[in-house]
Amino acid sequence: GAGVSQSPSNKVTEKGKDVELRCDPISGHTALYWYRQSLGQGLEFLIYFQGNSAPDKSGLPSDRFSAERTGGSVSTLTIQRTQQEDSAVYLCASSTRGALNSPLHFGNGTRLTVT
Amino acid sequence: AQSVSQHNHHVILSEAASLELGCNYSYGGTVNLFWYVQYPGQHLQLLLKYFSGDPLVKGIKGFEAEFIKSKFSFNLRKPSVQWSDTAEYFCAVNEGTNAGKSTFGDGTTLTVKP
């Protein structure tokens, strides 16, 4: 079946520009996550959506970062006024229930390069 | 806050060698534990998981991991690695107060020489 789909796969942008990254989770998965992976580092949690509950935004690094999830499905991560330190691979994942024992299903990621 | 430590950043082995990758976490309560693998050019995928019961769990491709609660550890093992096991391996922990929000280690890159 279809997995988690992310677009674009690569994005190069100039410092100061805004970018939008899109994630289409696996159909039926109620939980959706955004993580960031910088070069040589692990996955850094950004934000978590579970059903109709208020999202857990505790991992967003600054107010330049925001995310929304429309209709309980597709999610968009927006980075405003991008900085060079925002360069990373942005990973989206979904899971069936977002419960303690639900493994994550990852997309291929969006590689963001800020020049 | 929960933290996950993977002791080895880069491991290089020859084919047929045995593998053990260390993972330690900090949370003392109920945890669910995962190992994920990312093969070159592919997305992260689940290798194995521990929820409860037998602390020795088996995953795909001959991998296994042992949960040792007293040591806060969940080490990944394979008796005999293959060239195709070359990948990056991530340990992850879900803990009771943050249901569903996985904390990941920094990853271990495994290179298997043919």
Coordinates of C-alpha atoms in Angstrom, one line a residue, chain B residues 18-90:
Chain B
S18 CA 28.9 -10.5 15.2
L19 CA 27.2 -7.2 15.9
E20 CA 26.1 -5.5 19.0
L21 CA 25.0 -1.9 19.1
G22 CA 24.4 -0.3 22.4
C23 CA 21.4 1.8 23.4
N24 CA 20.6 3.3 26.8
Y25 CA 17.7 5.5 27.8
S26 CA 17.1 7.6 30.8
Y27 CA 13.4 7.2 31.7
G28 CA 12.6 5.0 34.7
G29 CA 8.9 4.3 34.1
T30 CA 7.0 2.3 31.5
V31 CA 8.7 2.4 28.1
N32 CA 8.3 0.9 24.7
L33 CA 11.5 0.5 22.8
F34 CA 12.2 0.4 19.1
W35 CA 15.1 0.0 16.7
Y36 CA 14.7 1.6 13.2
V37 CA 17.0 1.1 10.2
Q38 CA 17.7 3.4 7.3
Y39 CA 19.3 1.6 4.3
P40 CA 21.2 3.8 1.8
G41 CA 18.7 5.8 -0.2
Q42 CA 15.7 4.5 1.6
H43 CA 13.4 5.8 4.3
L44 CA 13.6 4.9 8.0
Q45 CA 11.8 1.6 8.7
L46 CA 11.0 -0.5 11.8
L47 CA 13.5 -3.2 12.6
L48 CA 12.0 -4.5 15.8
K49 CA 10.1 -3.4 18.9
Y50 CA 9.6 -4.3 22.6
F51 CA 6.4 -3.6 24.4
S52 CA 6.2 -6.2 27.1
G53 CA 6.8 -9.9 27.9
D54 CA 9.9 -11.7 26.8
P55 CA 12.7 -9.2 27.0
L56 CA 14.5 -10.8 24.0
V57 CA 12.7 -9.7 20.9
K58 CA 13.4 -10.8 17.3
G59 CA 13.0 -8.6 14.3
I60 CA 13.5 -8.8 10.6
K61 CA 16.7 -10.1 8.8
G62 CA 18.0 -12.0 11.8
F63 CA 18.3 -9.1 14.2
E64 CA 17.3 -9.3 17.9
A65 CA 17.4 -7.0 20.9
E66 CA 17.4 -7.5 24.6
F67 CA 15.6 -5.3 27.0
I68 CA 17.4 -5.1 30.4
K69 CA 15.3 -3.0 32.7
S70 CA 17.9 -2.8 35.4
K71 CA 20.5 -1.3 33.0
F72 CA 18.0 0.9 31.1
S73 CA 19.4 -0.8 27.9
F74 CA 18.0 -2.2 24.7
N75 CA 21.0 -3.4 22.7
L76 CA 20.7 -4.6 19.2
R77 CA 22.5 -7.8 18.1
K78 CA 23.1 -10.0 15.1
P79 CA 25.3 -13.1 15.2
S80 CA 26.6 -12.8 11.6
V81 CA 26.3 -9.6 9.6
Q82 CA 26.0 -9.4 5.8
W83 CA 27.1 -6.6 3.4
S84 CA 23.5 -5.8 3.0
D85 CA 23.2 -4.8 6.6
T86 CA 25.2 -1.6 5.8
A87 CA 22.9 1.1 7.1
E88 CA 22.2 3.6 9.8
Y89 CA 20.5 2.3 12.9
F90 CA 18.5 4.3 15.4

